[in-house]
CSV table of C-alpha atoms in Angstrom, one decimal:
chain,number,residue,atom,x,y,z
K,1,MET,CA,-2.8,70.8,57.8
K,2,THR,CA,-6.5,71.4,57.3
K,3,THR,CA,-7.7,74.4,55.5
K,4,THR,CA,-11.2,75.6,55.5
K,5,VAL,CA,-12.6,77.0,52.4
K,6,SER,CA,-14.9,79.9,52.8
K,7,ASP,CA,-15.8,80.5,49.2
K,8,PRO,CA,-18.4,78.1,47.8
K,9,ARG,CA,-16.9,78.4,44.3
K,10,THR,CA,-13.5,77.4,45.5
K,11,ALA,CA,-15.1,74.5,47.3
K,12,ALA,CA,-16.9,73.4,44.2
K,13,ALA,CA,-13.7,73.7,42.1
K,14,LEU,CA,-11.8,71.6,44.7
K,15,ALA,CA,-14.6,69.0,44.7
K,16,ALA,CA,-14.6,68.9,40.9
K,17,ARG,CA,-10.8,68.4,41.0
K,18,HIS,CA,-11.1,65.6,43.5
K,19,ARG,CA,-13.8,63.9,41.3
K,20,THR,CA,-11.5,64.2,38.2
K,21,THR,CA,-8.6,62.9,40.1
K,22,ASP,CA,-10.6,60.0,41.5
K,23,ALA,CA,-12.0,59.2,38.0
K,24,ALA,CA,-8.4,59.3,36.6
K,25,LEU,CA,-7.3,57.0,39.5
K,26,GLY,CA,-10.1,54.6,38.6
K,27,ARG,CA,-9.0,54.5,35.0
K,28,VAL,CA,-5.4,53.9,36.0
K,29,ARG,CA,-6.5,50.9,38.1
K,30,ASP,CA,-8.7,49.6,35.3
K,31,ALA,CA,-5.8,50.0,32.8
K,32,ILE,CA,-3.5,48.1,35.1
K,33,THR,CA,-6.1,45.3,35.5
K,34,ARG,CA,-6.6,45.1,31.7
K,35,LEU,CA,-2.8,45.0,31.1
K,36,ARG,CA,-2.4,42.2,33.7
K,37,ARG,CA,-5.3,40.2,32.1
K,38,GLU,CA,-3.9,40.6,28.6
K,39,LYS,CA,-0.4,39.6,30.0
K,40,THR,CA,1.0,42.8,28.4
K,41,GLN,CA,4.1,44.5,29.8
K,42,VAL,CA,3.2,47.1,32.5
K,43,SER,CA,5.0,50.4,32.1
K,44,VAL,CA,4.2,54.0,32.9
K,45,ALA,CA,3.7,54.8,29.1
K,46,ALA,CA,1.4,51.8,28.6
K,47,VAL,CA,-0.7,52.7,31.7
K,48,ALA,CA,-0.9,56.4,30.7
K,49,ARG,CA,-2.1,55.4,27.1
K,50,ARG,CA,-4.7,52.9,28.4
K,51,ALA,CA,-6.0,55.2,31.2
K,52,ASN,CA,-5.9,58.3,29.0
K,53,VAL,CA,-3.9,60.3,31.6
K,54,SER,CA,-0.6,62.0,31.3
K,55,ARG,CA,2.7,60.5,32.6
K,56,THR,CA,3.0,63.6,34.8
K,57,PHE,CA,-0.2,62.6,36.5
K,58,LEU,CA,1.2,59.1,37.2
K,59,TYR,CA,4.5,60.5,38.5
K,60,ASP,CA,2.9,63.4,40.6
K,61,HIS,CA,0.0,61.5,42.2
K,62,PRO,CA,1.2,59.2,45.0
K,63,ASP,CA,-1.6,56.7,44.7
K,64,ALA,CA,-1.2,56.4,40.9
K,65,ARG,CA,2.6,56.1,41.2
K,66,ALA,CA,2.3,53.4,43.9
K,67,ALA,CA,-0.3,51.4,41.8
K,68,VAL,CA,1.9,51.5,38.7
K,69,ALA,CA,5.1,50.6,40.7
K,70,ALA,CA,3.3,47.7,42.4
K,71,ALA,CA,2.0,46.5,39.0
K,72,MET,CA,5.5,46.7,37.4
K,73,VAL,CA,7.1,44.8,40.3
K,74,GLU,CA,4.4,42.1,40.1
K,75,ALA,CA,4.8,41.9,36.3
K,76,GLY,CA,8.5,41.6,36.7
K,77,GLU,CA,8.1,38.9,39.3
K,78,ARG,CA,5.6,37.1,37.1
K,79,ARG,CA,8.0,37.4,34.1
K,80,THR,CA,10.9,36.1,36.2
K,81,GLN,CA,8.7,33.2,37.4
K,82,LEU,CA,7.6,32.4,33.9
K,83,VAL,CA,11.2,32.4,32.6
K,84,THR,CA,12.2,30.2,35.6
K,85,ASP,CA,9.4,27.8,34.9
K,86,GLN,CA,10.3,27.6,31.2
K,87,ASP,CA,14.0,27.0,32.1
K,88,GLU,CA,13.0,24.3,34.5
K,89,ALA,CA,10.7,22.7,31.9
K,90,ARG,CA,13.5,22.8,29.3
K,91,GLU,CA,16.0,21.4,31.8
K,92,ALA,CA,13.6,18.6,32.8
K,93,THR,CA,13.0,17.8,29.1
K,94,TRP,CA,16.8,17.7,28.5
K,95,ARG,CA,17.3,15.6,31.6
K,96,GLU,CA,14.6,13.2,30.3
K,97,ARG,CA,16.1,13.1,26.9
K,98,ALA,CA,19.5,12.4,28.3
K,99,LEU,CA,18.1,9.5,30.4
K,100,ASN,CA,16.2,8.1,27.4
K,101,ALA,CA,19.4,8.4,25.2
K,102,GLU,CA,21.4,6.7,27.9
K,103,ASP,CA,18.8,3.8,28.0
K,104,ALA,CA,18.8,3.6,24.2
K,105,LEU,CA,22.6,3.5,24.1
K,106,LYS,CA,22.7,0.7,26.6
K,107,ALA,CA,20.1,-1.2,24.6
K,108,ALA,CA,22.0,-0.6,21.4
K,109,HIS,CA,25.2,-1.9,23.0
K,110,ALA,CA,23.5,-5.0,24.2
K,111,GLU,CA,21.9,-5.6,20.8
K,112,ILE,CA,25.3,-5.2,19.1
K,113,LEU,CA,26.9,-7.6,21.5
K,114,ALA,CA,24.1,-10.2,20.8
K,115,GLN,CA,24.5,-9.7,17.0
K,116,ARG,CA,28.3,-10.1,17.2
K,117,THR,CA,27.8,-13.3,19.2
K,118,ARG,CA,25.3,-14.6,16.7
K,119,ILE,CA,27.5,-13.7,13.7
K,120,GLY,CA,30.4,-15.6,15.4
K,121,GLU,CA,28.2,-18.7,15.9
K,122,LEU,CA,27.0,-18.6,12.3
K,123,LEU,CA,30.6,-18.2,10.9
K,124,GLY,CA,31.6,-21.1,13.0
K,125,GLN,CA,28.8,-23.2,11.5
K,126,VAL,CA,29.9,-22.2,8.0
K,127,ARG,CA,33.5,-23.2,8.7
K,128,ASP,CA,32.2,-26.5,10.1
K,129,LEU,CA,30.2,-27.1,7.0
K,130,GLU,CA,33.1,-26.2,4.7
K,131,ALA,CA,35.5,-28.5,6.7
K,132,GLU,CA,33.2,-31.5,6.3
K,133,TRP,CA,33.5,-31.5,2.5
K,134,THR,CA,36.7,-32.7,0.9
K,135,GLN,CA,37.7,-31.8,-2.6
K,136,GLU,CA,36.9,-35.3,-3.9
K,137,ALA,CA,33.4,-35.1,-2.3
K,138,ILE,CA,32.8,-31.7,-3.8
K,139,GLN,CA,33.9,-33.0,-7.3
K,140,ARG,CA,31.6,-36.1,-6.9
K,141,ILE,CA,28.6,-34.0,-5.9
K,142,THR,CA,29.3,-31.6,-8.8
K,143,THR,CA,29.4,-34.6,-11.3
K,144,GLU,CA,26.2,-36.0,-9.9
K,145,ASN,CA,24.5,-32.6,-10.1
K,146,THR,CA,25.6,-32.3,-13.8
K,147,SER,CA,24.3,-35.8,-14.6
K,148,LEU,CA,21.0,-35.1,-12.8
K,149,LYS,CA,20.6,-31.9,-14.8
K,150,GLN,CA,21.2,-33.9,-18.1
K,151,ARG,CA,18.7,-36.5,-16.9
K,152,VAL,CA,16.1,-33.8,-16.2
K,153,ARG,CA,16.7,-32.3,-19.7
K,154,GLN,CA,16.2,-35.8,-21.3
K,155,LEU,CA,13.1,-36.4,-19.3
K,156,THR,CA,11.7,-33.0,-20.3
K,157,ALA,CA,12.3,-33.8,-23.9
K,158,ASP,CA,10.8,-37.3,-23.6
K,159,ASN,CA,7.8,-35.7,-21.9
K,160,ARG,CA,7.3,-33.2,-24.7
K,161,SER,CA,7.6,-36.0,-27.3
K,162,PHE,CA,5.0,-38.2,-25.4
K,163,ASP,CA,2.7,-35.2,-25.2
K,164,GLU,CA,2.9,-34.6,-28.9
K,165,ARG,CA,2.2,-38.3,-29.6
K,166,LEU,CA,-0.8,-38.1,-27.2
K,167,LYS,CA,-2.2,-35.1,-29.0
K,168,ALA,CA,-1.8,-36.9,-32.4
K,169,ALA,CA,-3.5,-40.0,-31.0
K,170,ARG,CA,-6.4,-38.0,-29.7
K,171,SER,CA,-6.7,-36.3,-33.1
K,172,ASN,CA,-6.7,-39.7,-34.9
K,173,LEU,CA,-9.3,-41.0,-32.4
K,174,ARG,CA,-11.6,-38.0,-33.1
K,175,PHE,CA,-11.2,-38.6,-36.9
K,176,GLN,CA,-12.0,-42.3,-36.5
K,177,ASP,CA,-15.1,-41.4,-34.4
K,178,ARG,CA,-16.3,-39.1,-37.1
K,179,ARG,CA,-15.6,-41.8,-39.8
K,180,VAL,CA,-17.5,-44.4,-37.8
K,181,ALA,CA,-20.4,-42.0,-37.3
K,182,ASP,CA,-20.4,-41.3,-41.1
K,183,LEU,CA,-20.4,-45.1,-41.9
K,184,GLU,CA,-23.2,-45.8,-39.5
K,185,ALA,CA,-25.2,-43.0,-41.1
K,186,GLN,CA,-24.6,-44.5,-44.6
K,187,ILE,CA,-25.6,-48.0,-43.4
K,188,ILE,CA,-28.8,-46.6,-41.9
K,189,GLU,CA,-29.5,-44.7,-45.2
K,190,GLN,CA,-28.9,-47.8,-47.3
K,191,GLY,CA,-31.2,-49.8,-45.0
K,192,ARG,CA,-34.0,-47.3,-45.6
K,193,THR,CA,-33.6,-47.2,-49.3
K,194,THR,CA,-33.6,-51.0,-49.6
K,195,THR,CA,-36.8,-51.4,-47.6
């Protein structure tokens, strides 16, 4: 249905209205682009605020309504994909952790088995060592150990006594050296006074 406008004022008003509508549509598209870039949720209210248009304009104008609806669907799909990706990443992480835990558990069981085997071998060696010593051998070794300790104490005391004697002998020697030096000095003095 095409209508011809005969009045130039009406034509100018319609042209102004088309320019205003086109400008508003441009702002709506820019607002949707900014919301996508900022990864903000796309809704009729958010687009109306950003584009500085009324919600009625968005609902009444078919191009604006279609652009907002398409952006909301795309944002919903993107959000669904993001949630799916996050869930898959979490599941992969848990799967990896489970596998690592299973490997660690196997390694721990193997280590426990090896440790138990080693403990059994060492206990067997201890029992073997204990079995080799009779009560008489243990008593003999204890007696020898006691006599050796007494001998060490005696030798320590003798060593201390000899050390004291050595110090005393050195002190006497130093005294004798001084006495000899004094006597030599007196002999030399007497030799000078007689000559």
